[in-house]
Amino acid sequence: MRMLTLSVFIVALSTLSATALSAAPVSLAADVTAVTQPSVLASYARDSASQPGAGQWTVGIFNPLEIGITDDLSVLTHPLLILASPNVTLRYHVTDVAGFRVVAEAGLALPRLAMAAPLPLGLAGWFFPACKVSTHEQNGEGTCDRPGWILVPHLGAVASFGTDHVTSVRVEFAAGLPLSGQLARPLEHIAPADLIFAPSTYGWRSKIGVRHDHLVLPRVRISAEANLYAVGASEEPIRSPWTLSGHLGVDVQLSAGLRLTGGVLLTNSDQRAQELVYKAGYATRKSVRSTDFWPTLDLIWTP
Amino acid sequence: MNIVSRIFVFALMLWITTGCEWLYDAQDFSSEPAPIFRAATLTDPGTPSQPAQLRVVAWNIKYGAARIPFWFDCWGDKVQMSRQEVEANLDKLAALIDEMDPDILMLEEIEVNSKRSAYIDMLQVLLDKTSMNYGAYFESWDSRWVAADGLGRMNLGNAILSRYPITDALRIKQAERSDQDPLTSAFYIKRVIGRAEVELRGLTAAPTERKVAAFVVHTEAYDNDGTKQKQIQQIYDEVTKETLPYVLGGDFNELPPTAARKQDFPDERQSAVCSEDFAQPPYTPEVMQPFFDDLQPWISLSRYGTSEAAQARWFTHSVLGPDETNEAGEPGRWNRTLDYLFASKGKWVYESGDVLQRAAQPVAQRDGSTAPLVGDPQRLSDHAPVFGIWEVQ
């Protein structure tokens, strides 16, 4: 029962985390459904340079809402996070070169409430301080590490090649700019969540990734993805800023407009883990990287 | 699938099957060996005389936080310390340890890789900065992340440090709480009894069968289902079957059986501010009676006294330090006894048992004289160290 509870919690958290990095479709397993012909939804690759056509849109439970303004310009936001972290991203089709469609992205997020408000709006009291005494006494801010207001702008670009079988390359950079107060304390655990909040905790996050999406049946796609992340310097003692991730996923078209996605996300990062090393009967501690896998699951609707 | 895709998938599968770390230590054991560490530089204490007079200290060091007001104490909101804060506090702890000059030191609430204490290996730091040579670590709370106020990674436990070789160390599981939801329970602190065998010889002397056992304990503080009482009974059962001469020390989170005050302590908040999770349940001092009846306490009940004023000299705990005030504006002061030393065979040197409560308090020296404490225990932890000289064959 204990592990079942824990498993449900982890699935929910990791899926949300894996699809909600910053305010952009930049996540580890982010889903951006390119839809121009909903009846053949499965033939379009997610998380690529494709965009909804003018007037079309797509949204998932955890995946973002993307609305096509023109055939070359779309606007994107995460509805689930809109209160906790107001966010918007513009995606613009810049050019086509050597068979690649290239889209530039720029966006903003304000994740203050995600860090400073209690559940269900934010994670204060869980991943961030609740500051109950300071709130009660109204003079205890000296011991409260409540994060300030932090604006998170981000820039990125994605280039995709192919139609049935799509290969994409993505680069992006996000920074945390304190408007007041201080950056939040880094989580240093649950790699997907650590990366989501990285601009607000480490000061910045960058990513380079490659993804291949393969049509294997008329209604089924499979995908594989690898990413390399870097984040700003940690507090002492310094930890490795690098995170490697991989994702294997499958998309199944359930109906003309509905897609079920699932997969497994793997992360390898420095989460301050240690192991004991024995010599002559005595122990010493050695730092090791942590490797984890996380289930991802979502339903994406494209009317 | 082309060759690149095959290699990619193979690499991912390999990744899945290697290197995973558990989310928390579920402690699926009844007892198991505990790791033993040693100082970077060893200092030979020489072989003790016959009988040996062992200086013994037990101290809950509050994970090197000194008097920083942490959130669960409900007098502040601190969740994490900087490396500089922890190192400065550890320097003061190490200095006071060397002033007490113990042969056997039992520490509670020591951390080795916790986010809140800047991931500092306190056991190794204290081994390297004091005259202690060996240390056994008994992990009681090992979670990759604790989702409470940003606490994050946690590795807290108890330790037994010794100037003499530790030849064996055992971690014994204690009863767990049953009054928590499964998720909280999974990531919550588990309690353990730590046992170490100490060989009474100098570092260059040949191995000997002249050994004593030391036990360190730290029982539950916040349960409402009788867990602490079960743990205290388990401690009694465990130590009374020990065959070696032994000393038992630690934070029992329980009052002595004759405690004059049992509730309404001055460091408790009158107004509801924090979670009920950290409210103090009623004490049950009678559960400590068997230890005073059947073992040798470092301070007898007759010496402990009957009035609160007399007992104050032996108080070991206060949530508030002398530089903080409660809601009535009163500065913090030691207000209850929760920490103890008990021995089996042998005896405590007459009136050597003490609670080192404040700076300038005289502490017994090895040559029989006394010297005033330079360090101030009131400002180094929310518990005072308990000290005694145990004479054993």
XYZ file of C-alpha atoms in Angstrom:
696
model
C 0.000 0.000 0.000
C 2.866 2.320 0.898
C 4.621 1.747 -2.402
C 1.352 2.066 -4.324
C 0.749 5.475 -2.792
C 4.281 6.478 -3.534
C 4.045 5.224 -7.108
C 0.908 7.221 -7.840
C 2.542 10.318 -6.403
C 5.665 9.854 -8.500
C 3.788 9.235 -11.742
C 1.760 12.402 -11.280
C 4.761 14.457 -10.311
C 7.115 13.193 -12.973
C 4.609 13.533 -15.783
C 3.821 17.083 -14.811
C 7.487 17.823 -14.302
C 8.546 16.224 -17.528
C 6.153 18.304 -19.548
C 6.348 21.620 -17.791
C 9.889 22.916 -17.898
C 9.743 26.660 -17.556
C 6.943 28.053 -19.694
C 7.959 26.571 -22.967
C 7.582 23.261 -24.763
C 11.140 22.614 -23.758
C 10.596 19.784 -21.381
C 12.276 16.459 -21.145
C 9.290 14.800 -22.719
C 7.446 17.854 -23.882
C 4.643 17.353 -26.328
C 3.891 19.865 -29.008
C 1.415 18.355 -31.351
C 1.757 19.587 -34.876
C -1.683 19.392 -36.282
C -2.804 20.403 -39.658
C -4.889 17.314 -40.424
C -6.447 15.935 -37.224
C -7.701 12.795 -38.946
C -4.134 11.649 -39.389
C -2.911 12.905 -36.056
C -0.546 10.056 -35.502
C 1.465 10.881 -38.547
C 2.662 14.106 -36.999
C 5.558 14.220 -34.607
C 5.339 15.996 -31.288
C 8.003 18.228 -29.820
C 9.302 19.221 -33.180
C 9.399 22.372 -35.278
C 5.863 21.733 -36.481
C 3.179 24.196 -35.429
C -0.616 24.246 -35.475
C -1.975 26.001 -38.526
C -3.723 29.353 -38.237
C -6.748 29.049 -35.953
C -5.931 25.512 -34.836
C -4.921 24.430 -31.349
C -3.907 21.501 -29.215
C -3.746 20.853 -25.467
C -2.951 18.048 -23.051
C -3.553 17.473 -19.367
C 0.091 18.110 -18.657
C 1.155 19.223 -22.115
C 0.839 22.874 -23.033
C -1.885 24.636 -24.947
C -0.567 25.808 -28.315
C -2.668 28.019 -30.555
C -1.787 28.818 -34.143
C -2.036 32.571 -34.786
C -0.772 32.248 -38.347
C 0.795 29.329 -40.135
C 4.185 30.616 -38.950
C 3.362 32.023 -35.517
C 1.891 30.212 -32.537
C 1.443 31.065 -28.874
C 1.840 28.527 -26.132
C 1.098 28.270 -22.418
C 0.716 25.614 -19.739
C -2.905 25.922 -18.510
C -2.247 23.717 -15.481
C 0.451 26.121 -14.299
C -1.191 29.364 -15.348
C -1.932 30.507 -11.778
C 1.124 29.112 -10.051
C 3.491 30.222 -12.792
C 1.932 32.526 -15.368
C 3.690 31.719 -18.606
C 3.614 32.419 -22.297
C 5.824 31.443 -25.224
C 5.829 32.590 -28.798
C 7.018 30.220 -31.517
C 7.915 31.582 -34.913
C 8.780 29.710 -38.099
C 12.014 31.387 -39.072
C 13.119 29.538 -42.177
C 13.455 26.286 -44.048
C 16.974 25.302 -44.868
C 18.414 22.077 -46.277
C 15.162 20.255 -45.580
C 14.979 21.483 -41.976
C 12.114 23.554 -40.677
C 13.509 26.001 -38.101
C 11.374 27.563 -35.367
C 12.546 30.152 -32.842
C 10.978 30.386 -29.409
C 10.859 33.129 -26.799
C 8.883 33.249 -23.610
C 8.403 34.468 -20.070
C 7.302 32.860 -16.833
C 6.750 34.139 -13.308
C 6.910 31.121 -11.004
C 6.524 33.018 -7.732
C 3.386 31.299 -6.498
C 4.646 27.891 -7.538
C 7.358 28.345 -4.934
C 5.721 30.576 -2.321
C 2.101 29.414 -2.187
C 0.963 26.261 -0.394
C -0.784 23.365 -2.076
C -2.766 23.099 -4.262
C -1.442 26.219 -5.972
C 2.240 25.929 -5.141
C 4.814 23.749 -3.443
C 5.551 25.845 -0.347
C 5.633 23.553 2.639
C 6.765 20.698 0.399
C 9.683 21.654 -1.799
C 10.013 25.226 -0.544
C 9.734 26.810 2.915
C 6.291 27.577 4.279
C 7.645 30.282 6.610
C 4.820 29.873 9.110
C 6.610 31.581 11.974
C 7.583 34.578 9.866
C 4.038 34.845 8.627
C 2.725 34.609 12.196
C 5.135 37.055 13.760
C 5.514 39.327 10.750
C 9.044 40.026 11.850
C 10.828 36.780 11.285
C 11.911 37.234 7.679
C 15.506 36.893 8.880
C 15.106 33.154 9.245
C 12.790 32.664 6.270
C 14.259 31.560 2.949
C 11.138 32.419 0.989
C 12.075 33.020 -2.668
C 11.461 36.430 -4.148
C 9.660 37.398 -7.332
C 11.686 35.920 -10.150
C 11.091 36.527 -13.836
C 12.175 33.676 -16.090
C 12.732 34.621 -19.740
C 13.830 31.934 -22.134
C 14.994 31.651 -25.720
C 15.266 28.588 -27.881
C 15.301 27.134 -31.349
C 14.247 23.811 -32.812
C 15.025 22.409 -36.245
C 13.170 19.377 -37.609
C 13.703 17.163 -40.641
C 11.246 14.705 -42.163
C 7.504 14.103 -42.079
C 6.601 10.505 -41.200
C 9.928 10.017 -39.479
C 11.000 13.252 -37.856
C 14.366 14.117 -36.381
C 14.634 17.297 -34.326
C 17.450 19.195 -32.696
C 16.715 21.675 -29.943
C 18.721 24.296 -28.044
C 17.442 26.618 -25.364
C 18.431 28.872 -22.529
C 16.429 30.197 -19.575
C 17.506 32.606 -16.856
C 16.082 33.626 -13.496
C 16.014 37.380 -12.931
C 15.072 38.351 -9.351
C 12.674 41.280 -9.389
C 12.720 41.265 -5.602
C 14.256 39.134 -2.887
C 16.496 36.219 -3.647
C 16.685 33.109 -5.780
C 15.112 30.026 -4.267
C 17.197 27.229 -2.764
C 17.903 24.521 -5.359
C 15.930 21.319 -4.944
C 18.892 19.054 -5.802
C 16.569 16.086 -6.042
C 13.918 14.709 -8.425
C 15.891 15.691 -11.509
C 12.881 16.732 -13.639
C 11.586 19.049 -10.925
C 15.101 20.311 -10.220
C 15.412 21.250 -13.905
C 12.003 22.920 -14.038
C 12.927 25.283 -11.237
C 16.593 25.610 -12.212
C 16.394 29.189 -13.569
C 14.812 30.280 -10.277
C 17.233 28.346 -8.122
C 20.598 28.066 -9.888
C 20.116 31.265 -11.916
C 20.024 29.674 -15.347
C 19.476 26.496 -17.316
C 20.538 25.521 -20.823
C 19.731 22.498 -22.902
C 20.722 20.817 -26.123
C 18.756 17.830 -27.279
C 17.997 15.512 -30.143
C 14.793 13.599 -30.734
C 13.712 11.072 -33.295
C 10.038 10.333 -33.818
C 9.094 7.293 -35.906
C 5.758 6.339 -37.456
C 5.547 2.574 -36.974
C 1.814 2.047 -37.642
C -0.826 4.388 -39.049
C -2.006 5.190 -35.516
C 1.175 4.636 -33.551
C 4.410 6.582 -33.242
C 7.419 5.804 -31.111
C 10.099 8.261 -30.135
C 13.521 8.417 -28.558
C 15.106 11.519 -27.166
C 18.390 12.508 -25.514
C 19.175 15.791 -23.808
C 22.076 17.427 -22.070
C 21.317 20.134 -19.513
C 23.575 22.535 -17.681
C 22.536 24.751 -14.772
C 24.185 27.540 -12.799
C 26.641 26.925 -9.992
C 25.335 25.456 -6.758
C 26.146 26.582 -3.247
C 29.108 24.978 -1.498
C 29.906 22.161 -1.802
C 29.822 22.455 -5.578
C 27.821 19.791 -7.414
C 28.054 18.798 -11.051
C 25.890 21.139 -13.153
C 25.301 18.522 -15.850
C 22.177 16.426 -16.253
C 21.737 13.833 -18.952
C 18.310 12.597 -19.859
C 16.712 10.180 -22.257
C 13.107 9.471 -23.075
C 11.412 6.587 -24.838
C 7.815 7.203 -25.729
C 4.844 5.947 -27.646
C 1.879 7.879 -29.014
C -1.352 6.066 -29.778
C -4.178 7.739 -31.630
C -7.391 6.925 -29.758
C -9.732 8.929 -31.960
C -9.490 11.597 -34.613
C -8.518 14.270 -32.080
C -7.287 12.336 -29.090
C -3.829 10.999 -28.518
C -2.564 8.920 -25.593
C 1.115 9.314 -24.828
C 3.252 7.318 -22.491
C 6.866 6.620 -21.905
C 9.764 6.407 -19.580
C 12.113 9.240 -18.805
C 15.621 8.582 -17.591
C 17.799 11.107 -15.843
C 21.376 11.016 -14.714
C 22.441 13.845 -12.437
C 24.385 14.770 -9.351
C 21.877 14.621 -6.521
C 24.497 14.537 -3.767
C 24.268 10.770 -3.438
C 27.114 8.961 -1.728
C 28.174 5.393 -1.274
C 30.436 3.784 1.267
C 33.832 2.482 0.243
C 35.611 0.110 2.596
C 39.347 -0.244 3.043
C 40.906 -2.394 5.758
C 37.537 -2.589 7.483
C 37.020 1.173 7.683
C 34.570 3.165 5.638
C 34.869 6.367 3.665
C 32.229 8.188 1.636
C 32.352 8.667 -2.104
C 30.079 10.883 -4.214
C 28.149 9.179 -7.014
C 25.696 10.346 -9.660
C 22.066 9.320 -9.482
C 20.246 7.558 -12.297
C 16.473 7.412 -12.180
C 13.625 6.547 -14.431
C 10.270 8.217 -14.355
C 7.011 7.212 -16.022
C 5.278 9.790 -18.220
C 1.633 9.731 -19.242
C -0.738 12.178 -20.904
C -3.826 12.659 -23.042
C -3.573 15.291 -25.758
C -6.638 16.760 -27.431
C -6.510 18.345 -30.823
C -10.023 19.312 -32.045
C 15.617 0.540 -36.950
C 19.062 1.709 -37.999
C 22.260 1.030 -36.101
C 22.249 4.422 -34.390
C 18.740 3.818 -33.074
C 19.705 0.333 -31.863
C 22.704 1.657 -29.967
C 20.578 4.408 -28.463
C 17.907 1.998 -27.245
C 20.524 -0.423 -25.889
C 22.217 2.381 -23.990
C 18.935 3.458 -22.463
C 18.076 -0.075 -21.385
C 21.493 -0.412 -19.798
C 20.891 2.844 -18.026
C 17.567 1.644 -16.615
C 19.128 -1.394 -15.059
C 22.051 0.287 -13.353
C 22.696 2.941 -10.799
C 19.263 3.457 -9.277
C 19.214 4.737 -5.683
C 16.292 3.974 -3.393
C 14.088 6.890 -2.431
C 14.501 6.150 1.259
C 15.951 3.561 3.594
C 13.002 1.369 4.556
C 15.167 -0.381 7.155
C 14.090 -3.877 6.284
C 16.277 -5.515 8.896
C 16.214 -6.321 12.585
C 19.920 -5.652 13.018
C 22.863 -5.222 10.689
C 26.526 -4.185 10.811
C 27.180 -0.460 10.911
C 30.133 1.252 9.219
C 33.172 2.269 11.234
C 35.229 5.324 10.307
C 38.518 6.602 11.639
C 40.249 9.930 11.989
C 42.710 11.081 9.361
C 45.371 11.183 12.062
C 45.221 8.761 14.980
C 46.266 9.775 18.485
C 47.322 6.864 20.670
C 45.559 7.065 24.051
C 47.700 4.271 25.489
C 46.297 1.190 27.162
C 44.014 2.167 30.053
C 44.827 1.202 33.609
C 43.199 -1.727 35.384
C 40.458 -0.940 36.324
C 39.898 1.606 33.592
C 38.324 4.958 34.300
C 36.538 5.826 31.092
C 35.283 9.333 30.529
C 31.889 9.010 28.884
C 29.763 11.697 27.244
C 26.371 11.571 25.494
C 25.247 14.617 23.565
C 22.504 15.450 21.137
C 24.262 17.957 18.879
C 21.221 19.053 16.829
C 22.960 18.407 13.481
C 25.397 21.235 14.031
C 22.651 23.855 14.043
C 23.550 25.241 17.486
C 20.797 27.739 18.296
C 19.683 28.503 14.746
C 15.864 28.496 14.957
C 14.693 25.719 12.676
C 11.158 25.573 11.347
C 9.915 22.464 13.157
C 10.887 23.971 16.535
C 8.288 26.599 15.730
C 10.443 29.535 16.830
C 11.860 30.290 13.380
C 11.729 29.268 9.730
C 15.259 28.139 8.988
C 15.411 25.068 6.756
C 18.963 25.056 5.490
C 22.303 26.234 6.795
C 25.227 27.456 4.784
C 28.483 25.555 4.785
C 30.081 28.396 6.736
C 27.419 28.227 9.443
C 27.809 24.480 9.886
C 31.604 24.588 9.883
C 31.642 27.360 12.491
C 29.266 25.403 14.719
C 31.248 22.189 14.279
C 34.454 23.986 15.279
C 32.789 24.982 18.564
C 31.382 21.492 19.107
C 34.811 19.976 18.500
C 36.441 22.406 20.916
C 33.946 21.540 23.667
C 34.360 17.830 23.009
C 38.082 18.179 23.522
C 37.430 20.135 26.714
C 35.328 17.225 28.016
C 38.032 14.871 26.736
C 35.866 11.743 26.510
C 37.099 8.221 25.909
C 33.683 7.212 24.617
C 31.365 9.769 23.062
C 27.779 9.050 22.060
C 26.291 11.594 19.688
C 22.697 11.942 18.595
C 21.407 13.939 15.634
C 24.654 13.877 13.734
C 24.423 14.250 9.957
C 26.719 13.061 7.225
C 25.114 14.082 3.933
C 22.071 16.224 4.523
C 20.982 19.231 2.538
C 20.035 21.227 5.634
C 23.566 20.934 6.995
C 25.297 21.685 3.679
C 26.090 17.994 3.039
C 28.925 18.070 5.558
C 30.155 14.747 6.922
C 29.996 15.719 10.570
C 31.301 12.418 11.838
C 34.488 12.706 9.819
C 34.883 16.380 10.743
C 34.563 15.625 14.446
C 36.931 12.670 14.186
C 39.490 14.842 12.440
C 39.116 17.837 14.754
C 39.050 16.095 18.134
C 41.143 13.512 19.938
C 38.621 10.794 19.067
C 40.078 8.127 16.777
C 37.224 5.879 15.693
C 33.557 6.400 15.009
C 30.659 4.062 14.269
C 27.717 5.598 12.461
C 24.157 4.382 12.971
C 21.995 5.812 10.265
C 18.411 6.437 11.333
C 17.045 8.725 8.618
C 18.185 8.208 5.053
C 15.910 9.760 2.437
C 16.838 11.069 -0.979
C 14.394 13.844 -0.428
C 12.038 14.805 2.326
C 9.172 16.815 0.887
C 8.739 19.065 3.905
C 9.608 22.751 3.672
C 12.372 22.062 1.153
C 14.280 19.801 3.524
C 15.574 17.652 0.657
C 18.192 14.953 1.089
C 18.572 13.678 4.617
C 21.113 11.420 6.256
C 20.914 11.703 10.008
C 21.859 9.238 12.684
C 23.638 8.561 15.926
C 27.302 7.818 16.417
C 29.683 6.337 18.934
C 33.169 7.797 18.885
C 36.055 6.325 20.792
C 39.707 6.964 21.501
C 40.146 3.185 21.602
C 39.573 0.838 18.654
C 35.986 0.027 17.761
C 36.015 -3.578 16.644
C 32.364 -4.141 15.893
C 29.297 -1.995 15.327
C 25.669 -2.987 15.027
C 22.545 -1.069 14.049
C 19.401 -2.433 15.696
C 16.021 -1.426 14.337
C 13.496 0.111 16.711
C 9.700 0.020 16.602
C 8.192 2.361 14.017
C 5.301 4.755 14.396
C 1.906 3.531 13.306
C 0.055 6.842 13.535
C 1.211 8.346 10.235
C -0.085 8.068 6.676
C 1.990 5.735 4.477
C 3.733 8.465 2.529
C 4.781 10.422 5.618
C 5.829 7.231 7.329
C 8.014 6.195 4.393
C 10.091 9.354 4.458
C 10.013 9.903 8.228
C 12.901 9.270 10.607
C 13.314 5.688 11.785
C 14.848 5.027 15.172
C 17.739 2.672 15.820
C 19.866 1.476 18.688
C 23.574 1.710 17.973
C 25.932 -0.763 19.597
C 29.716 -0.655 19.396
C 32.368 -2.876 20.898
C 35.351 -0.958 22.172
C 38.657 -2.675 22.764
C 40.428 -1.191 25.777
C 43.972 -0.997 24.456
C 46.414 1.466 23.020
C 46.630 1.681 19.262
C 49.997 -0.079 19.117
C 49.119 -2.773 21.656
C 48.145 -6.279 20.616
C 44.435 -7.059 20.253
C 42.788 -8.020 23.516
C 39.565 -9.493 24.792
C 39.283 -6.646 27.252
C 36.229 -5.019 25.727
C 33.231 -2.954 26.674
C 30.047 -2.277 24.765
C 28.556 1.151 24.214
C 24.968 1.830 23.202
C 23.609 5.059 21.779
C 19.889 5.747 21.489
C 17.517 8.478 20.439
C 13.850 7.669 20.746
C 10.798 9.126 19.039
C 9.630 12.565 20.126
C 6.269 13.232 18.510
C 4.285 9.991 18.382
C 0.816 9.564 19.809
C 0.607 5.808 19.558
C 2.996 4.633 22.263
C 5.946 4.192 19.902
C 8.413 5.901 22.218
C 7.374 3.715 25.138
C 7.875 0.617 22.985
C 11.287 1.859 21.924
C 12.365 2.538 25.500
C 11.258 -0.934 26.554
C 13.146 -2.374 23.584
C 16.280 -0.505 24.658
C 15.963 -1.965 28.136
C 15.483 -5.475 26.745
C 18.415 -5.078 24.377
C 20.975 -3.775 26.852
C 20.056 -6.125 29.671
C 20.955 -9.121 27.527
C 24.399 -7.675 26.803
C 27.241 -9.887 28.046
C 30.022 -7.296 27.990
C 30.214 -4.482 30.527
C 28.314 -1.684 28.872
C 27.441 1.954 28.981
C 24.221 3.324 27.515
C 23.725 6.937 26.588
C 21.478 9.157 24.585
C 18.409 11.284 24.216
C 15.432 9.255 25.451
C 12.941 12.076 24.844
C 11.513 11.138 28.221
C 11.574 12.643 31.710
C 13.065 10.931 34.766
C 10.501 9.043 36.867
C 10.576 11.658 39.622
C 10.472 14.748 37.424
C 8.694 17.580 39.247
C 7.411 19.252 36.083
C 5.809 17.110 33.451
C 4.098 19.669 31.208
C 3.767 23.381 30.407
C 7.430 23.969 29.732
C 8.531 27.554 29.150
C 9.849 26.914 25.630
C 6.479 25.767 24.316
C 4.445 28.140 22.195
C 1.135 29.207 23.664
C -0.334 30.156 20.285
C -0.926 27.691 17.488
C 1.542 28.499 14.713
C 3.029 25.302 13.434
C 1.874 21.879 12.458
C 0.478 19.499 15.040
C 3.064 17.069 13.678
C 5.606 18.627 16.021
C 3.469 19.070 19.122
C 4.868 17.550 22.304
C 2.757 14.571 23.416
C 2.376 13.948 27.181
C 5.447 12.509 28.857
C 5.327 9.103 30.547
C 8.265 9.261 33.010
C 7.395 5.951 34.643
C 8.862 4.099 31.653
C 12.330 5.224 32.766
C 12.001 3.608 36.202
C 13.508 0.193 35.225
C 16.705 1.885 34.063
C 17.120 3.519 37.469
C 16.163 0.302 39.268
C 18.310 -2.179 37.370
C 21.179 -0.161 35.873
C 23.520 2.399 37.317
C 22.483 5.930 36.392
C 25.199 8.562 36.136
C 23.046 10.676 38.442
C 20.965 8.805 40.997
C 17.379 9.786 41.693
C 18.354 10.870 45.201
C 20.975 13.182 43.746
C 18.476 14.365 41.147
C 16.253 15.772 43.895
C 12.532 16.191 44.169
C 11.811 19.863 43.563
C 11.987 21.596 40.214
C 14.572 24.001 41.614
C 16.836 21.143 42.682
C 16.334 19.199 39.480
C 17.151 22.248 37.336
C 20.829 21.555 37.898
C 20.397 18.366 35.855
C 18.151 19.635 33.090
C 19.478 18.833 29.628
C 17.073 20.345 27.122
C 15.556 23.600 26.005
C 14.186 24.440 22.573
C 15.063 28.087 23.197
C 18.580 29.300 23.864
C 19.591 32.033 26.291
C 19.591 34.624 23.522
C 15.976 33.902 22.524
C 12.752 34.601 24.362
C 9.419 32.852 24.618
C 6.071 34.531 24.085
C 6.166 35.869 27.650
C 9.523 37.494 26.952
C 11.514 35.086 29.134
C 14.918 33.984 27.841
C 15.407 30.305 27.102
C 16.850 28.096 29.851
C 17.357 24.381 30.372
C 13.954 23.172 31.563
C 13.795 19.371 31.511
C 15.965 16.265 31.589
C 15.796 14.033 28.508
C 19.386 12.769 28.206
C 20.964 10.036 30.294
C 23.921 7.794 30.928
C 23.514 4.337 32.413
C 26.094 1.641 33.060
C 25.905 -2.036 33.824
C 28.891 -3.505 35.644
C 31.490 -1.306 37.230
C 30.549 1.984 38.814
C 30.460 5.701 38.209
C 33.281 7.501 39.964
C 31.670 9.182 42.974
C 29.711 12.268 41.923
C 31.490 12.416 38.574
C 28.120 12.351 36.826
C 27.247 15.771 35.555
C 25.278 17.815 33.056
C 27.487 20.403 31.422
C 25.033 23.247 31.183
C 27.038 26.436 30.739
C 30.410 28.075 30.235
C 32.732 28.346 33.230
C 31.188 25.248 34.797
C 33.960 23.085 36.267
C 34.603 19.814 34.486
C 36.669 16.981 35.912
C 40.145 16.515 34.435
C 42.089 13.290 34.072
C 44.452 14.249 36.891
C 41.565 14.650 39.359
C 41.461 18.439 39.238
C 38.729 20.502 37.607
C 38.862 23.198 34.957
C 36.168 25.662 33.879
C 34.504 25.066 30.534
C 35.465 27.622 27.909
C 32.780 26.644 25.413
C 29.159 27.384 26.211
C 26.881 24.348 25.852
C 23.809 26.583 26.044
C 24.669 28.034 22.658
C 25.890 24.886 20.883
C 22.766 22.710 20.814
C 19.273 22.397 22.233
C 20.645 19.641 24.476
C 23.391 19.760 27.080
C 26.074 17.057 27.151
C 25.845 14.537 29.973
C 29.165 13.444 31.417
C 30.447 10.768 33.752
C 33.549 8.754 34.611
C 32.860 5.042 34.456
C 35.172 2.694 36.312
C 35.273 -0.747 34.764
C 37.575 -3.761 34.886
